[in-house]
XYZ file of C-alpha atoms in Angstrom:
433
model
C -14.860 19.027 2.239
C -13.964 16.656 5.075
C -15.666 12.845 4.385
C -16.443 10.475 7.480
C -15.050 6.929 7.717
C -18.400 5.989 6.770
C -18.575 8.298 3.715
C -15.014 7.160 2.616
C -16.357 3.745 2.492
C -19.029 4.504 0.776
C -17.226 6.217 -1.581
C -15.133 3.494 -2.326
C -17.687 0.820 -2.750
C -19.591 2.977 -5.104
C -16.313 3.693 -7.389
C -15.463 -0.254 -7.316
C -18.886 -1.015 -8.552
C -18.790 1.514 -11.446
C -15.483 -0.047 -12.160
C -16.429 -3.497 -12.275
C -19.377 -1.801 -14.329
C -16.714 -0.520 -17.085
C -14.489 -3.331 -17.084
C -17.449 -5.953 -17.319
C -19.186 -3.937 -20.501
C -15.544 -3.398 -22.060
C -15.015 -7.375 -21.841
C -18.554 -8.400 -22.663
C -18.545 -6.234 -25.849
C -15.068 -7.688 -26.782
C -15.933 -11.432 -26.580
C -19.522 -10.915 -27.414
C -20.702 -12.675 -24.168
C -20.810 -11.750 -20.384
C -17.873 -11.686 -18.706
C -17.710 -11.093 -14.937
C -14.549 -8.940 -14.276
C -12.712 -8.266 -11.345
C -10.229 -9.917 -8.979
C -12.954 -10.710 -6.496
C -15.865 -12.652 -6.958
C -18.410 -9.661 -6.262
C -19.430 -6.798 -8.428
C -16.505 -5.038 -7.107
C -13.106 -4.146 -8.790
C -11.766 -2.722 -5.616
C -8.443 -0.682 -7.471
C -10.983 1.709 -8.426
C -12.228 2.317 -5.134
C -9.275 2.410 -3.337
C -7.740 4.914 -6.029
C -10.355 7.116 -5.791
C -10.259 7.288 -2.093
C -6.460 7.656 -2.004
C -7.100 10.632 -4.765
C -9.590 11.930 -2.264
C -7.598 11.931 0.756
C -4.251 13.016 -0.766
C -5.280 15.675 -3.179
C -7.471 17.795 -1.764
C -4.806 20.341 -1.819
C -4.873 20.946 -5.534
C -8.612 20.789 -5.779
C -8.773 24.372 -7.240
C -5.521 23.941 -9.378
C -7.243 22.059 -12.543
C -3.928 21.035 -13.780
C -2.025 19.724 -11.166
C -4.969 17.708 -9.962
C -5.449 16.316 -13.178
C -1.830 15.382 -13.112
C -1.621 14.154 -9.731
C -4.676 12.099 -10.259
C -2.834 10.646 -13.335
C 0.184 10.207 -11.768
C -1.577 8.537 -8.414
C -3.823 5.816 -10.463
C -0.981 4.847 -12.923
C 1.120 3.930 -9.643
C -1.620 2.062 -8.669
C -2.153 0.288 -11.756
C 1.519 -0.676 -11.739
C 1.535 -1.869 -8.170
C -1.636 -3.644 -8.732
C -0.079 -5.485 -11.825
C 3.208 -6.142 -10.002
C 1.447 -7.557 -6.792
C -0.775 -9.825 -8.737
C 2.056 -11.186 -10.726
C 4.027 -12.064 -7.849
C 0.857 -14.240 -6.542
C 0.418 -15.823 -9.829
C 3.703 -15.648 -11.506
C 1.279 -14.364 -14.551
C 0.782 -11.118 -16.223
C -3.531 -10.213 -15.320
C -3.200 -7.621 -18.011
C -0.836 -6.454 -20.741
C -0.374 -3.320 -22.558
C 2.676 -4.403 -24.609
C 1.147 -4.116 -27.692
C -0.160 -0.455 -27.126
C 2.448 2.813 -27.674
C 4.453 4.318 -25.062
C 3.875 1.251 -22.487
C 5.522 0.286 -19.585
C 6.641 -2.869 -18.611
C 3.034 -3.970 -20.057
C 1.130 -2.775 -16.833
C 0.650 1.091 -17.595
C 0.426 3.171 -21.160
C -0.058 6.845 -22.139
C -3.204 6.361 -23.190
C -4.952 4.895 -20.215
C -2.859 7.382 -17.807
C -4.597 10.047 -19.475
C -8.064 8.662 -19.105
C -7.396 7.836 -15.137
C -6.360 11.289 -15.046
C -9.174 12.790 -16.581
C -11.850 10.032 -14.393
C -9.864 11.163 -11.240
C -10.263 14.547 -11.679
C -14.090 14.161 -12.465
C -14.334 12.033 -8.741
C -12.288 14.492 -6.864
C -13.893 17.696 -8.361
C -17.764 16.490 -8.780
C -18.024 12.846 -8.251
C -17.580 12.921 -4.381
C -19.796 15.618 -3.226
C -22.886 14.099 -5.372
C -22.157 10.385 -3.852
C -21.849 11.824 -0.355
C -24.877 13.645 -0.821
C -26.692 10.464 -1.765
C -25.431 8.783 1.651
C -26.591 11.089 3.308
C -30.187 10.785 2.478
C -29.946 7.180 3.638
C -30.804 6.971 7.686
C -27.633 6.966 9.524
C -28.388 3.383 11.530
C -29.440 1.885 7.767
C -26.334 3.480 6.178
C -23.855 2.103 8.954
C -25.424 -1.387 8.774
C -25.216 -1.324 4.795
C -21.214 -0.335 4.861
C -21.002 -3.120 7.955
C -22.485 -5.646 5.399
C -20.640 -4.951 2.196
C -17.370 -4.630 4.622
C -18.234 -8.495 5.807
C -18.710 -9.797 2.465
C -15.925 -8.048 0.787
C -13.652 -9.446 3.558
C -15.331 -13.037 2.671
C -14.807 -12.153 -1.115
C -11.191 -11.294 -0.493
C -10.175 -14.282 1.236
C -11.598 -16.532 -1.133
C -10.065 -14.705 -3.673
C -6.499 -14.862 -2.615
C -6.738 -18.661 -1.677
C -8.459 -19.450 -5.450
C -5.198 -17.396 -6.626
C -2.546 -19.618 -5.417
C -4.610 -22.906 -5.889
C -6.437 -22.679 -9.313
C -5.193 -25.586 -10.520
C -4.770 -27.732 -7.153
C -7.556 -27.565 -5.595
C -7.292 -31.463 -4.139
C -4.173 -30.312 -2.770
C -5.530 -27.328 -0.993
C -8.342 -29.487 0.595
C -5.637 -32.036 2.045
C -3.486 -29.066 3.411
C -6.651 -27.290 5.080
C -7.941 -30.866 6.464
C -5.045 -30.671 8.794
C -5.919 -27.089 10.179
C -9.712 -27.060 10.157
C -12.745 -29.598 10.318
C -13.956 -31.656 7.402
C -16.624 -29.671 7.362
C -14.986 -26.229 6.575
C -12.702 -27.788 4.499
C -15.170 -28.965 2.000
C -16.949 -25.465 2.308
C -14.059 -23.850 1.516
C -12.927 -25.899 -1.252
C -16.211 -25.271 -2.740
C -15.891 -21.211 -2.527
C -12.266 -21.673 -3.872
C -13.399 -23.708 -6.859
C -15.912 -21.469 -7.673
C -13.554 -18.288 -7.550
C -10.890 -19.743 -9.178
C -13.034 -21.157 -12.426
C -14.690 -17.481 -12.703
C -11.140 -16.257 -12.062
C -9.565 -18.135 -15.061
C -12.685 -17.257 -17.336
C -12.713 -14.032 -16.562
C -8.766 -13.417 -17.461
C -7.670 -15.368 -20.666
C -4.112 -13.966 -20.337
C -3.467 -16.382 -17.293
C -2.223 -19.652 -18.018
C -4.715 -22.568 -17.180
C -1.723 -24.190 -15.971
C 0.130 -22.959 -12.898
C 3.176 -24.578 -11.149
C 2.331 -27.028 -8.482
C 3.626 -26.060 -4.585
C 7.193 -25.512 -4.560
C 9.041 -27.678 -1.604
C 9.677 -25.916 1.600
C 12.962 -24.176 1.164
C 15.883 -25.599 3.290
C 17.520 -22.047 3.460
C 15.992 -19.439 5.338
C 13.873 -16.257 3.625
C 15.298 -17.773 0.282
C 14.123 -15.504 -2.429
C 11.709 -12.432 -2.041
C 9.658 -13.739 0.853
C 7.530 -12.509 3.993
C 10.832 -13.255 6.063
C 13.634 -11.315 4.029
C 11.000 -8.335 3.287
C 10.179 -8.145 7.049
C 13.744 -8.023 8.003
C 14.955 -5.326 5.465
C 11.968 -3.302 6.701
C 13.783 -3.825 10.130
C 16.853 -2.745 9.009
C 15.718 0.039 6.976
C 14.164 1.330 9.835
C 17.285 1.387 11.750
C 19.590 2.477 8.913
C 17.249 5.190 7.766
C 17.274 6.643 11.397
C 20.795 6.381 11.627
C 21.352 8.110 8.136
C 18.894 11.105 8.929
C 20.402 11.935 12.205
C 24.020 12.006 10.844
C 22.630 14.293 8.113
C 21.020 16.381 10.474
C 24.297 16.673 12.605
C 26.117 17.277 9.488
C 23.647 19.961 7.516
C 22.269 21.453 11.058
C 25.179 21.232 13.425
C 22.663 19.634 16.192
C 22.186 16.149 17.165
C 18.100 15.247 17.129
C 15.799 12.323 16.913
C 14.952 11.331 13.726
C 12.698 8.463 14.809
C 9.017 7.175 13.939
C 8.558 5.358 16.891
C 8.869 6.182 20.605
C 11.105 3.320 21.613
C 14.068 2.554 19.563
C 15.711 4.508 16.539
C 13.201 3.515 13.648
C 12.562 5.490 10.997
C 9.471 3.873 9.608
C 9.270 5.509 5.914
C 12.780 4.406 5.389
C 12.201 0.835 6.417
C 8.612 0.473 4.472
C 10.138 2.235 1.463
C 13.057 -0.558 1.473
C 10.981 -3.428 1.867
C 8.696 -1.588 -1.085
C 11.017 -1.306 -3.334
C 12.740 -4.645 -2.786
C 9.007 -6.204 -3.420
C 8.671 -4.413 -6.385
C 12.064 -4.074 -8.414
C 13.052 -7.911 -7.382
C 12.052 -8.872 -10.469
C 13.559 -5.834 -12.460
C 16.822 -6.010 -10.799
C 18.573 -7.077 -14.113
C 17.401 -4.080 -16.259
C 19.291 -1.341 -16.871
C 19.843 1.345 -14.332
C 17.846 4.473 -16.276
C 14.572 1.753 -15.702
C 15.507 1.662 -11.854
C 16.228 5.233 -11.606
C 12.829 6.241 -13.129
C 10.913 4.007 -11.297
C 12.593 4.630 -8.255
C 12.103 8.641 -8.615
C 8.396 8.141 -9.738
C 7.535 5.868 -6.726
C 9.836 7.700 -4.174
C 7.962 10.826 -4.967
C 4.500 9.565 -4.886
C 5.253 7.635 -1.644
C 6.953 10.666 0.366
C 3.660 12.905 -0.741
C 1.366 10.265 0.365
C 3.074 9.614 3.656
C 2.944 13.452 4.686
C -0.389 13.555 3.928
C -1.258 10.703 5.811
C 0.889 11.593 8.868
C -1.044 15.122 8.985
C -4.078 13.959 8.431
C -4.128 11.356 11.209
C -1.769 12.871 13.619
C -2.364 16.554 12.700
C 1.464 16.760 12.288
C 4.224 17.639 9.858
C 6.958 15.857 9.912
C 8.658 17.793 6.998
C 8.317 20.749 5.163
C 10.307 21.162 1.536
C 8.479 24.524 0.826
C 12.298 26.478 0.989
C 13.442 23.901 -1.737
C 12.738 24.565 -5.553
C 10.542 22.830 -7.449
C 8.509 21.260 -4.296
C 4.582 20.629 -4.381
C 2.886 21.789 -1.242
C 6.143 21.209 1.020
C 5.313 17.783 0.759
C 7.905 16.521 -2.207
C 10.697 18.148 -4.273
C 12.326 17.100 -7.583
C 15.860 17.262 -5.953
C 15.112 14.459 -3.626
C 13.108 12.603 -6.454
C 16.480 12.323 -7.952
C 18.026 10.910 -4.813
C 15.036 8.480 -4.505
C 15.835 7.416 -8.061
C 19.502 7.005 -7.499
C 18.855 5.167 -3.986
C 16.919 2.836 -5.756
C 19.661 1.716 -8.126
C 22.405 1.514 -5.476
C 20.074 -0.374 -3.219
C 18.622 -3.546 -5.973
C 22.037 -3.538 -7.961
C 24.293 -3.138 -4.911
C 23.318 -3.274 -1.503
C 20.282 -5.906 -1.633
C 22.402 -8.688 -3.019
C 24.910 -8.619 -0.407
C 22.010 -8.353 2.474
C 20.019 -10.849 0.946
C 22.991 -13.301 1.072
C 23.642 -12.503 4.980
C 20.021 -12.723 5.649
C 19.959 -16.505 4.050
C 22.943 -17.504 6.129
C 20.753 -17.247 9.372
C 19.817 -20.723 10.176
C 16.149 -21.497 9.392
C 14.904 -21.764 12.991
C 16.735 -19.307 14.651
C 15.715 -16.600 11.929
C 11.759 -17.684 12.074
C 11.760 -17.342 15.788
C 13.603 -13.533 15.645
C 11.742 -12.554 12.784
C 8.315 -13.137 15.007
C 9.675 -11.821 18.411
C 10.558 -8.687 15.807
C 7.269 -8.572 14.592
C 5.403 -8.432 17.563
C 7.877 -6.057 19.017
C 7.117 -3.599 16.037
C 3.626 -4.199 16.173
C 3.099 -2.917 19.807
C 5.905 -0.128 19.142
C 3.811 0.999 16.541
C 0.393 1.038 17.846
C 1.891 2.766 21.113
C 3.627 5.283 18.860
C 0.335 5.911 17.044
C -1.389 6.430 20.634
C 1.059 8.838 21.669
C 1.095 10.468 18.592
C -2.588 11.105 18.877
C -2.646 12.194 22.321
C 0.015 14.496 21.398
C -2.269 16.281 18.947
C -5.134 15.893 21.154
C -3.480 17.878 24.327
C -2.123 20.656 21.900
C -5.691 21.212 21.095
C -6.670 21.505 24.820
C -8.344 18.252 25.037
C -8.010 16.297 28.362
C -7.813 12.667 28.852
C -11.275 10.831 29.258
C -10.119 6.784 29.144
C -7.699 4.840 31.113
C -5.475 4.147 28.146
C -5.250 8.361 27.243
C -4.381 9.081 30.892
C -1.642 5.904 31.122
C 0.058 7.567 27.659
C -0.144 11.101 29.165
C 1.716 9.415 32.152
C 4.803 7.824 30.151
C 4.563 10.082 27.203
C 4.042 13.716 28.266
C 4.815 16.837 25.744
C 8.138 17.081 26.908
C 9.308 13.739 26.149
C 7.215 13.669 22.917
C 9.329 17.044 21.659
C 12.325 14.990 22.558
C 11.367 12.226 20.114
C 9.490 14.443 17.302
C 11.350 17.490 17.793
C 10.238 18.705 13.725
C 6.633 17.717 14.555
C 4.743 20.858 13.641
C 1.059 21.157 14.377
C -1.132 22.634 11.457
């Protein structure tokens, strides 16, 4: 069953609300008093909604294969739980939950018992829950339903902003006000301080595992991109895009005997899949860089396989094209991933974190601060424009293959500059489904 954007948003909010109820009831029973669970102030645990929608969109192929659907839901939910825990730990340098006291746990963020539970819940969501909730949404008049979704989105964005600010400033609200007084009016600063103070107090109460004290703001680094910050991650993303494209181009030349474009974008040699993978691997494994190689290998194989599968489904849904097919390789899943390449992802994670990353990190930190800042933001703007134009070109490429003529000015411009001949040259392996 294909869901519209509004239906998917409806599903996300419903499952986020159900997840909040489950978390709140469990915490209330445990503490014997009401505890409002969730990272956000509102009655939503969005990690549940995001996980449910992701399962809905990426595992529809396995709907009639019950065991593999359960297995896929379990893997995806476990991955999301681990990623959420690591991201929140990076925000606060603290653990928001800890399963270290449970058997068969990994990193304290995931454990076998909950993974099985997530697999069962995900199975129920994809197999039964989505159709029921979609039917409920269809009973709502279209205009009212759309307005309701937009209101929920607006409230969620405001809640998210306040919660993120609170996560960074739970302790030092006064410093937060002083900082914002330089950027916004006094009225806005006071209003923001009230919201952040309220959200921060609730977050501390909801998560006793968090320390009440958080380190004060660090002084501005004198070195460019020190540590695992935005500037370093973006530059690693950019470098990964270039190296990935070169690697795949040379690999195709050696194995297939031809030179062909392996770029994800219409301008320049950039493989977005590799760039995102390099940045994500760095962000997620940075704190684990001193752990044993087998630890990094298992995480790399697991994350790499899941990441490649999601990318394959995403590009097919959005652009109507399949950019790789592993159906001819043994132990593949839907032609999107295979066991051999998952091993390669694991090996790459070890080589990257233990060997390549430390060297690249030192090179990046040697860049002068002003030069590095200006160059990074120039590259950010270029890549954003490049990605937007590439997405538009791919959408029109797919539309033309279905016989749809250009109706708007931007479509005519894209057709003029990125016709089928040029697109076939840039994306020689793109297959319509």
